[in-house]
Coordinates of C-alpha atoms in Angstrom, one line a residue:
M1 CA 18.5 25.9 12.5
Q2 CA 15.0 27.4 12.3
A3 CA 13.0 28.2 15.5
A4 CA 11.3 25.1 16.8
C5 CA 8.2 27.1 17.6
A6 CA 7.6 28.6 14.2
R7 CA 4.0 28.8 13.1
P8 CA 1.8 27.0 12.3
L9 CA 3.3 24.1 14.2
S10 CA 3.9 26.0 17.4
C11 CA 1.2 23.9 19.1
M12 CA 3.0 20.8 18.0
C13 CA 6.4 21.8 19.3
C14 CA 5.5 23.8 22.5
Q15 CA 2.5 22.0 24.0
S16 CA 2.8 18.9 26.1
L17 CA 1.4 16.7 23.4
T18 CA 4.3 16.4 21.0
L19 CA 5.9 13.4 19.3
R20 CA 8.7 13.6 21.8
N21 CA 6.1 13.1 24.6
L22 CA 4.5 10.3 22.7
C23 CA 7.9 8.5 22.1
S24 CA 9.4 6.4 24.8
P25 CA 12.7 7.7 26.3
S26 CA 14.7 5.2 24.3
T27 CA 13.5 6.6 21.0
S28 CA 13.5 10.3 21.7
S29 CA 17.1 11.0 20.9
R30 CA 18.0 13.2 17.9
L31 CA 18.9 11.7 14.6
V32 CA 20.1 14.8 12.9
A33 CA 23.8 13.9 13.0
T34 CA 23.4 10.7 11.0
R35 CA 20.3 11.4 9.0
N36 CA 19.9 7.6 8.8
F37 CA 16.8 7.2 10.8
Q38 CA 15.3 3.9 9.6
H39 CA 17.5 1.2 11.1
R40 CA 19.2 2.9 14.1
E41 CA 20.1 0.7 17.0
Q42 CA 17.7 1.4 19.8
C43 CA 20.3 1.0 22.5
Q44 CA 23.8 -0.4 23.0
G45 CA 24.1 -4.2 23.1
H46 CA 21.3 -6.7 23.1
T47 CA 20.4 -6.6 26.8
G48 CA 16.7 -6.1 27.3
L49 CA 15.8 -6.3 23.6
F50 CA 13.2 -8.8 22.4
D51 CA 14.0 -11.4 19.8
L52 CA 12.4 -9.3 17.2
D53 CA 14.6 -6.3 18.1
I54 CA 17.7 -8.4 17.9
L55 CA 16.9 -9.8 14.5
I56 CA 15.8 -6.4 13.1
S57 CA 19.1 -4.9 14.3
K58 CA 21.2 -7.6 12.6
A59 CA 19.1 -8.0 9.4
S60 CA 19.2 -4.2 8.8
K61 CA 22.9 -4.3 8.0
G62 CA 24.5 -5.8 4.9
S63 CA 24.9 -5.2 1.2
S64 CA 23.5 -8.6 0.1
E65 CA 21.2 -11.3 1.4
D66 CA 24.2 -13.7 1.8
E67 CA 26.0 -11.1 4.0
I68 CA 22.9 -10.6 6.1
F69 CA 22.4 -14.4 6.3
Q70 CA 26.0 -14.9 7.5
S71 CA 25.7 -12.2 10.1
L72 CA 22.6 -14.0 11.5
V73 CA 24.2 -17.4 11.4
N74 CA 27.4 -16.3 13.2
D75 CA 25.7 -14.3 15.9
R76 CA 25.4 -16.0 19.3
A77 CA 22.4 -13.9 20.3
C78 CA 20.6 -14.9 17.1
D79 CA 21.5 -18.6 17.7
A80 CA 19.7 -18.6 21.0
I81 CA 16.4 -17.3 19.6
N82 CA 13.5 -19.6 19.5
V83 CA 12.3 -19.4 15.8
S84 CA 8.5 -19.5 15.4
H85 CA 6.1 -18.8 12.5
N86 CA 4.8 -15.7 14.1
L87 CA 8.3 -14.3 14.6
I88 CA 9.3 -15.0 10.9
E89 CA 6.0 -13.6 9.6
G90 CA 6.5 -10.4 11.7
L91 CA 10.0 -10.0 10.3
L92 CA 9.0 -10.6 6.7
H93 CA 6.2 -8.0 7.1
R94 CA 8.8 -5.6 8.7
F95 CA 11.1 -6.0 5.7
K96 CA 8.5 -6.3 3.0
D97 CA 10.2 -3.5 1.1
N98 CA 13.7 -4.8 1.7
W99 CA 14.1 -8.1 -0.1
K100 CA 17.7 -8.6 0.9
S101 CA 17.0 -8.5 4.6
A102 CA 13.8 -10.5 4.2
F103 CA 15.5 -13.3 2.2
G104 CA 18.5 -13.4 4.6
I105 CA 16.1 -13.9 7.5
F106 CA 14.1 -16.5 5.5
K107 CA 17.2 -18.6 4.7
W108 CA 18.5 -18.2 8.3
A109 CA 15.3 -19.5 9.7
S110 CA 15.4 -22.5 7.4
L111 CA 18.5 -23.8 9.1
H112 CA 16.9 -24.2 12.5
S113 CA 16.2 -27.8 13.4
G114 CA 12.5 -28.5 14.1
F115 CA 11.4 -25.4 12.1
R116 CA 9.9 -25.6 8.6
H117 CA 8.5 -22.6 6.8
S118 CA 4.7 -22.6 6.5
P119 CA 2.9 -22.0 3.2
E120 CA 2.1 -18.5 4.5
T121 CA 5.8 -17.5 5.0
Y122 CA 6.7 -19.0 1.6
D123 CA 3.9 -17.0 0.0
M124 CA 5.1 -13.8 1.7
M125 CA 8.7 -14.4 0.6
V126 CA 7.6 -15.1 -3.0
D127 CA 5.6 -11.9 -3.0
I128 CA 8.5 -9.8 -1.6
L129 CA 10.9 -11.2 -4.2
G130 CA 8.4 -10.7 -7.0
K131 CA 7.8 -7.1 -5.9
M132 CA 11.5 -6.4 -6.3
K133 CA 11.7 -8.3 -9.6
Q134 CA 14.0 -11.0 -8.4
W135 CA 12.6 -13.5 -10.9
G136 CA 15.3 -16.1 -10.7
K137 CA 14.9 -16.4 -6.9
V138 CA 11.1 -16.5 -7.4
R139 CA 11.4 -19.4 -9.7
A140 CA 13.8 -21.2 -7.4
L141 CA 11.5 -20.8 -4.4
L142 CA 8.5 -22.0 -6.5
E143 CA 10.5 -25.2 -7.3
E144 CA 11.3 -25.7 -3.6
M145 CA 7.6 -25.2 -2.7
S146 CA 6.5 -27.6 -5.4
Q147 CA 8.7 -30.3 -4.0
R148 CA 7.0 -29.9 -0.7
S149 CA 3.5 -29.6 -2.2
L150 CA 3.0 -26.2 -0.7
I151 CA 1.9 -24.3 -3.8
T152 CA -1.7 -23.0 -3.5
L153 CA -3.9 -20.8 -5.7
N154 CA -2.9 -17.9 -3.4
T155 CA 0.8 -18.6 -4.3
I156 CA -0.1 -18.6 -8.0
A157 CA -2.1 -15.4 -7.6
K158 CA 0.9 -13.6 -6.0
V159 CA 3.3 -14.8 -8.7
M160 CA 1.1 -13.9 -11.6
R161 CA 0.4 -10.4 -10.2
R162 CA 4.1 -9.7 -9.6
F163 CA 5.0 -10.9 -13.1
A164 CA 2.3 -8.8 -14.7
G165 CA 3.0 -5.8 -12.4
G166 CA 6.7 -6.0 -13.4
G167 CA 5.8 -5.9 -17.1
Q168 CA 6.2 -9.6 -17.6
W169 CA 2.6 -10.4 -18.5
K170 CA 3.7 -13.3 -20.9
D171 CA 5.3 -15.0 -17.9
A172 CA 2.0 -14.6 -16.0
V173 CA 0.3 -16.5 -18.8
R174 CA 3.1 -19.1 -18.8
I175 CA 2.6 -19.7 -15.1
F176 CA -1.0 -20.6 -15.9
D177 CA 0.1 -22.9 -18.7
E178 CA 2.5 -24.7 -16.3
I179 CA 0.0 -24.8 -13.4
E180 CA -0.6 -28.5 -13.6
T181 CA 3.1 -29.2 -13.2
L182 CA 3.0 -27.2 -10.0
G183 CA 0.3 -29.5 -8.6
L184 CA -2.9 -27.5 -9.3
D185 CA -5.7 -27.8 -11.8
K186 CA -6.5 -25.8 -14.9
N187 CA -10.1 -24.8 -14.3
I188 CA -12.2 -21.7 -14.3
E189 CA -11.0 -20.7 -10.8
S190 CA -7.3 -20.6 -11.8
L191 CA -8.2 -19.1 -15.2
N192 CA -10.1 -16.3 -13.5
L193 CA -6.9 -15.6 -11.5
L194 CA -5.1 -15.0 -14.8
F195 CA -7.8 -12.8 -16.2
D196 CA -8.0 -10.8 -13.0
T197 CA -4.2 -10.4 -13.0
L198 CA -4.0 -9.2 -16.6
C199 CA -7.0 -6.9 -16.3
K200 CA -5.6 -5.2 -13.2
E201 CA -2.4 -4.5 -15.1
N202 CA -4.4 -3.0 -18.0
K203 CA -3.8 -6.0 -20.3
V204 CA -7.5 -6.5 -21.0
E205 CA -7.0 -7.2 -24.7
Q206 CA -4.5 -9.9 -23.9
A207 CA -6.8 -11.4 -21.3
R208 CA -9.6 -11.3 -23.9
A209 CA -7.5 -13.2 -26.4
V210 CA -6.8 -15.9 -23.8
F211 CA -10.5 -16.0 -23.1
L212 CA -11.5 -16.5 -26.7
N213 CA -8.8 -19.2 -27.1
L214 CA -9.9 -21.2 -24.0
K215 CA -13.7 -20.6 -23.6
Q216 CA -14.5 -23.8 -25.5
H217 CA -12.4 -25.8 -23.1
I218 CA -13.1 -24.0 -19.8
S219 CA -16.6 -22.6 -19.4
P220 CA -16.7 -19.0 -18.0
N221 CA -18.8 -18.1 -15.0
A222 CA -20.4 -14.9 -13.8
Y223 CA -17.2 -13.8 -12.1
T224 CA -15.3 -14.1 -15.4
F225 CA -17.5 -11.5 -16.9
N226 CA -17.3 -9.2 -13.9
I227 CA -13.5 -9.4 -14.2
F228 CA -13.7 -8.2 -17.8
I229 CA -16.2 -5.4 -16.9
H230 CA -13.8 -4.2 -14.3
G231 CA -10.9 -4.5 -16.8
W232 CA -12.6 -2.5 -19.5
C233 CA -13.6 0.2 -17.0
K234 CA -10.1 0.4 -15.7
V235 CA -8.7 1.3 -19.1
R236 CA -11.6 3.7 -19.6
R237 CA -13.3 1.7 -22.4
V238 CA -16.8 1.7 -20.8
D239 CA -18.6 0.8 -24.1
E240 CA -16.8 -2.6 -24.0
A241 CA -18.0 -2.9 -20.4
H242 CA -21.6 -2.4 -21.5
W243 CA -21.1 -5.0 -24.3
T244 CA -19.7 -7.4 -21.7
I245 CA -22.9 -7.1 -19.8
L246 CA -24.8 -8.1 -22.9
E247 CA -22.4 -11.0 -23.5
M248 CA -22.9 -12.0 -19.8
K249 CA -26.7 -12.2 -20.4
G250 CA -26.1 -14.3 -23.5
H251 CA -24.3 -16.9 -21.5
G252 CA -27.2 -17.1 -19.1
F253 CA -25.8 -14.9 -16.2
R254 CA -27.7 -12.0 -14.7
P255 CA -25.7 -8.9 -14.1
S256 CA -25.3 -8.2 -10.4
V257 CA -24.9 -5.2 -8.3
I258 CA -21.1 -5.7 -8.7
S259 CA -21.5 -5.5 -12.5
Y260 CA -23.4 -2.2 -12.4
T261 CA -21.3 -0.7 -9.5
T262 CA -18.1 -1.3 -11.5
I263 CA -19.5 0.8 -14.4
I264 CA -20.8 3.4 -12.1
Q265 CA -17.3 3.8 -10.5
C266 CA -15.9 4.3 -14.0
Y267 CA -18.3 7.1 -14.7
C268 CA -17.5 8.5 -11.2
R269 CA -13.8 8.7 -12.2
E270 CA -14.8 10.6 -15.3
Q271 CA -17.0 12.8 -13.2
N272 CA -19.9 12.0 -15.5
F273 CA -22.5 12.1 -12.8
N274 CA -25.5 12.3 -15.2
R275 CA -24.6 8.7 -16.4
V276 CA -24.2 7.7 -12.7
Y277 CA -27.7 8.8 -11.9
E278 CA -29.0 7.1 -15.1
L279 CA -27.4 3.8 -14.1
L280 CA -28.8 4.0 -10.6
D281 CA -32.3 4.3 -12.1
E282 CA -31.5 1.4 -14.5
M283 CA -30.5 -0.8 -11.5
Q284 CA -33.7 -0.1 -9.7
A285 CA -35.7 -0.9 -12.9
Q286 CA -33.8 -4.2 -13.1
D287 CA -34.7 -4.9 -9.5
C288 CA -30.9 -4.8 -8.7
S289 CA -30.7 -2.5 -5.7
P290 CA -27.4 -0.5 -5.2
N291 CA -25.5 -1.5 -2.1
V292 CA -23.4 0.5 0.4
I293 CA -20.3 0.0 -1.9
T294 CA -22.2 1.6 -4.8
F295 CA -23.3 4.6 -2.7
T296 CA -19.9 5.0 -1.0
G297 CA -18.1 5.2 -4.3
I298 CA -20.5 7.9 -5.6
I299 CA -20.2 10.0 -2.4
F300 CA -16.4 9.9 -2.5
A301 CA -16.3 10.9 -6.2
L302 CA -18.7 13.8 -5.6
A303 CA -16.6 15.0 -2.7
K304 CA -13.4 14.8 -4.8
A305 CA -15.2 16.9 -7.5
E306 CA -16.1 19.3 -4.7
N307 CA -19.9 18.7 -5.1
F308 CA -20.2 18.4 -1.4
E309 CA -24.0 19.1 -1.1
E310 CA -24.7 16.4 -3.7
A311 CA -22.4 14.0 -1.9
L312 CA -24.3 14.6 1.4
Q313 CA -27.6 14.3 -0.4
M314 CA -26.5 10.9 -1.7
A315 CA -25.6 9.8 1.8
E316 CA -29.1 10.7 2.9
R317 CA -30.5 8.8 -0.1
M318 CA -28.6 5.7 0.9
K319 CA -30.0 5.9 4.4
S320 CA -33.6 6.5 3.1
V321 CA -33.6 3.3 1.0
G322 CA -32.6 1.2 4.1
C323 CA -29.0 0.6 3.0
K324 CA -27.0 0.0 6.2
P325 CA -23.8 2.1 6.5
D326 CA -20.5 0.4 7.1
T327 CA -17.1 1.7 8.1
L328 CA -16.0 2.6 4.5
F329 CA -19.2 4.6 4.1
Y330 CA -18.4 6.6 7.2
N331 CA -14.8 7.1 6.0
S332 CA -16.2 8.7 2.8
L333 CA -18.7 10.8 4.8
I334 CA -15.9 12.1 7.1
Y335 CA -13.7 12.9 4.1
T336 CA -16.6 14.8 2.5
L337 CA -17.4 16.8 5.6
G338 CA -13.7 17.6 6.1
R339 CA -13.3 18.8 2.5
A340 CA -16.5 20.9 2.9
G341 CA -14.9 22.6 6.0
R342 CA -17.5 21.0 8.3
V343 CA -14.9 19.8 10.8
H344 CA -17.2 19.6 13.8
D345 CA -19.7 17.5 11.9
A346 CA -16.9 15.2 10.8
I347 CA -15.9 14.8 14.5
Y348 CA -19.5 14.1 15.4
V349 CA -19.7 11.3 12.8
F350 CA -16.4 9.9 14.0
K351 CA -17.2 10.0 17.8
V352 CA -21.0 9.6 17.9
E353 CA -22.6 8.2 14.7
M354 CA -20.1 5.4 14.2
Q355 CA -20.4 4.4 17.9
N356 CA -24.2 4.5 17.7
A357 CA -24.0 2.2 14.6
S358 CA -21.7 -0.2 16.5
L359 CA -19.0 0.3 14.0
T360 CA -15.3 0.4 14.8
P361 CA -13.0 2.9 13.1
N362 CA -10.2 1.4 11.1
T363 CA -6.8 2.8 10.2
C364 CA -8.3 4.5 7.1
T365 CA -10.8 6.3 9.4
Y366 CA -8.1 7.6 11.6
N367 CA -6.0 8.6 8.6
T368 CA -8.8 10.6 7.2
M369 CA -9.3 12.4 10.5
I370 CA -5.6 13.0 10.8
S371 CA -5.4 14.4 7.3
M372 CA -8.4 16.6 7.9
F373 CA -6.9 18.1 11.1
C374 CA -3.6 18.8 9.3
D375 CA -5.4 20.4 6.4
H376 CA -7.0 22.8 8.9
A377 CA -3.8 23.5 10.7
E378 CA -4.8 21.6 13.8
Q379 CA -1.8 19.4 14.2
S380 CA -2.1 18.9 17.9
K381 CA -5.5 17.2 17.4
A382 CA -3.9 15.0 14.7
F383 CA -1.3 13.9 17.3
E384 CA -4.1 13.2 19.8
L385 CA -5.7 10.9 17.3
L386 CA -2.4 9.2 16.6
K387 CA -2.0 8.5 20.3
E388 CA -5.6 7.4 20.5
M389 CA -5.1 4.9 17.7
Q390 CA -2.0 3.6 19.5
D391 CA -3.8 3.3 22.9
S392 CA -7.1 1.9 21.6
G393 CA -5.8 -1.3 20.2
L394 CA -8.5 -1.2 17.5
C395 CA -6.0 -0.7 14.7
K396 CA -2.4 0.4 14.1
P397 CA -0.9 3.4 12.3
D398 CA 0.5 2.8 8.8
T399 CA 2.9 4.9 6.8
Q400 CA -0.1 6.9 5.4
S401 CA -1.0 7.9 9.0
Y402 CA 2.2 10.0 9.1
H403 CA 2.2 11.5 5.6
P404 CA 0.0 14.5 6.6
L405 CA 2.3 15.2 9.6
I406 CA 5.4 15.0 7.4
K407 CA 3.8 17.5 5.0
S408 CA 3.0 19.8 7.9
C409 CA 6.7 19.8 8.9
F410 CA 7.7 20.9 5.4
K411 CA 4.9 23.4 5.1
A412 CA 5.8 25.0 8.5
G413 CA 9.6 25.0 7.8
V414 CA 10.4 23.2 11.1
I415 CA 12.1 20.2 9.5
D416 CA 15.0 19.7 11.9
S417 CA 12.9 20.0 15.0
C418 CA 10.0 17.8 13.9
L419 CA 10.8 15.5 11.0
N420 CA 13.4 13.4 12.8
D421 CA 11.0 12.8 15.7
I422 CA 8.2 11.7 13.4
L423 CA 10.4 9.3 11.5
D424 CA 11.9 8.0 14.7
Y425 CA 8.4 7.4 16.0
M426 CA 7.3 5.6 12.8
V427 CA 10.3 3.3 12.7
N428 CA 11.1 2.6 16.3
K429 CA 7.7 2.8 18.0
H430 CA 5.5 1.2 15.3
R431 CA 8.2 -0.7 13.5
L432 CA 7.1 0.6 10.1
C433 CA 9.4 0.0 7.2
L434 CA 9.4 3.1 5.0
D435 CA 8.0 2.5 1.6
I436 CA 8.6 4.1 -1.8
S437 CA 5.8 6.7 -1.3
T438 CA 7.2 7.8 2.1
Y439 CA 10.8 8.1 0.8
T440 CA 9.5 10.0 -2.2
L441 CA 7.6 12.4 0.0
I442 CA 10.6 13.1 2.2
I443 CA 13.1 13.5 -0.7
H444 CA 10.8 15.9 -2.5
G445 CA 10.2 17.9 0.6
L446 CA 13.8 18.2 1.5
C447 CA 14.7 19.3 -2.0
R448 CA 12.1 22.0 -1.9
A449 CA 13.4 23.1 1.5
D450 CA 17.0 23.5 0.1
Q451 CA 18.2 20.5 2.1
C452 CA 19.6 18.5 -0.8
E453 CA 22.5 17.0 1.2
W454 CA 20.0 15.4 3.5
A455 CA 17.8 14.4 0.6
Y456 CA 20.7 12.7 -1.1
S457 CA 21.5 10.7 2.0
I458 CA 17.9 9.5 2.2
F459 CA 18.1 8.7 -1.5
E460 CA 21.2 6.5 -0.9
E461 CA 19.4 4.8 2.0
M462 CA 16.5 4.0 -0.2
I463 CA 18.7 2.5 -2.9
N464 CA 20.6 0.5 -0.3
H465 CA 17.3 -1.1 0.9
G466 CA 16.5 -2.3 -2.6
L467 CA 13.8 0.3 -3.4
V468 CA 13.7 1.8 -6.9
P469 CA 13.1 5.6 -6.9
R470 CA 10.7 7.1 -9.4
H471 CA 12.2 9.0 -12.4
R472 CA 10.6 12.2 -11.3
T473 CA 12.4 11.9 -7.9
C474 CA 15.8 11.3 -9.5
R475 CA 15.3 14.3 -11.9
L476 CA 14.4 16.6 -9.0
L477 CA 17.3 15.5 -6.8
L478 CA 19.7 15.6 -9.7
D479 CA 18.8 19.2 -10.5
E480 CA 19.3 20.2 -6.8
V481 CA 22.7 18.5 -6.3
K482 CA 24.0 20.0 -9.5
L483 CA 23.1 23.5 -8.1
K484 CA 25.2 22.6 -5.0
N485 CA 28.1 21.3 -7.1
M486 CA 27.7 17.8 -5.7
Y487 CA 29.3 16.2 -8.7
G488 CA 29.8 12.7 -7.2
A489 CA 26.2 12.6 -6.1
A490 CA 25.0 13.7 -9.5
E491 CA 27.0 10.9 -11.2
K492 CA 25.4 8.3 -8.9
I493 CA 21.9 9.6 -9.5
E494 CA 22.5 9.5 -13.3
D495 CA 23.6 5.9 -13.0
V496 CA 20.4 5.1 -11.2
M497 CA 18.4 6.9 -13.9
K498 CA 20.0 4.9 -16.6
K499 CA 18.8 1.7 -15.0
L500 CA 15.2 3.0 -14.9
L501 CA 15.1 3.3 -18.8

C-alpha cells in the first residue's frame, strides 16, 4: 500500500480536516476488504436506524425487482414502517439509477392500506423505468395511471423524452398520436412537447416533418419557433436557425431575447466570437436587449476558449448596461477567474460579491469552487467547502461535488487511503446513488492505476445495479484484465459489449 501522506494530498491525509474527520464514526470504517462501497450496511441490525435506512438496506439486495419486493414484504421491520409520499419520493430519488430497487419499493408501497401513489411518484417511477429502457413496464404503468386519471403533460413529457433518448423516436410520436386516449388534448402545448423532445434528441428534421403535416390543424406559437431555433442550433445548422427567425416573423411573431440568445450560444460553441458580437449589436438595433443568460453564456464560452480578459470585459459590459447578475452569472465568473489563475479574486466573488448582491450560492457554485481548489492542489480548502456546504443547509452536494476529489486521489496515487473514504462519505453521509459518470470515472482511474481487479469488481457492481457501461469503459477494462490473465472477467466483459452493439 502506498504511503498515506504522499504529495500532493498530504494536507488531506495528515491535517485534522480529512474526510475521516468529516464522516460520522459509523461511516469511517475501511471498505478495502470488500470493495463494494455503495450499499454497505451501516451497522448490525436495525436498532437505531430510521425507516429510510431500513428500506435502503433491504432494497439494495436482490437480483430482480420481484426478489427485492418479496424481501420487503416478508420483513417485519419493513411491515412496521409508516409509508408516506415523502418517504417513497426520497427512496425513488435514492434509487433513480437502480430501477430494480426502485420498482421493488414502488410495488411494496402499493400494498399498504390507506396509501396510494401520488401523480409525482408515478411520474418518478415512469422516468426511472424509461431511463433504463424498460418499455414494457413503462407501458403497463401508463395504463395503470390512465385508469386512475393521473396522467398529466409532465408524465407525457417524461415518457416522450425517455423514448426519444432511447432511440425510439417513433414511439415518442406515437405517444402524441395516442394522447387523447390517455385523457389529454391534442393542442399546441402537447405538440410543442413533442417538438421539444425530438429536437433535444437531434431529430429536428423529423420534428419539422411533423410540423409541416400538422400546422394546418394546430397553429404554432412563438414557443414553437424557438424550439426549432434551438433544435437547428443543437445540430450545428445555424443557417436553418436564421431562416426559422424569418419564418417566425412571417407568422406574426417577434423574435425574442431567447431566439437571439440561442443562436449566440451556437456561435459560442463554435468559438465564432465575431458573429457573437455582431448578433449582440443586431439585438440592440432591434431593441431586444441581451439578458443575464445571454451574457453568462458568452462569458463561459470565452473562458473555455481561454480568452479570460475578454470574458472579464464581457462581465463588466453586462454590469455597465444595468443587467442584474444572478447566481449562474457568478458561477461563470468564478469559473473564469479560477481558470485564469486568479484564485483570490474568485474567493472574493464567492464570499463577498455574491453576499453583497444578496445571492445564495447553489450546488454548482460550490462545485466550481471545489474544482478550482483541486486544480490548484489545494484539496484541504476543497474539503472545507464540502463541509461548509453540508453545514450551511443552503444546498447539498451531488455526485459532481466529489469528482474533483476522486480525480485528486488518482493523481496523487493515494487510492487505498483516500478513495474509500470519499465514496463512503458520498453514499452513507449524503445518500448519493452513484451514477454512470461516477462509476466511469472510478473504473478508468483504477485501470490507469493498475488496480484492474478492483476496477472489475466496481464494473460488476455497476452491472448488478442495472447501469449500462459505456463501450470505451468496457474496452479499457477488457484490455487491462487480459494483461492480468483474468480470462473469466474478460469473457463477462465481452458479453456486456455484445449487448451494447
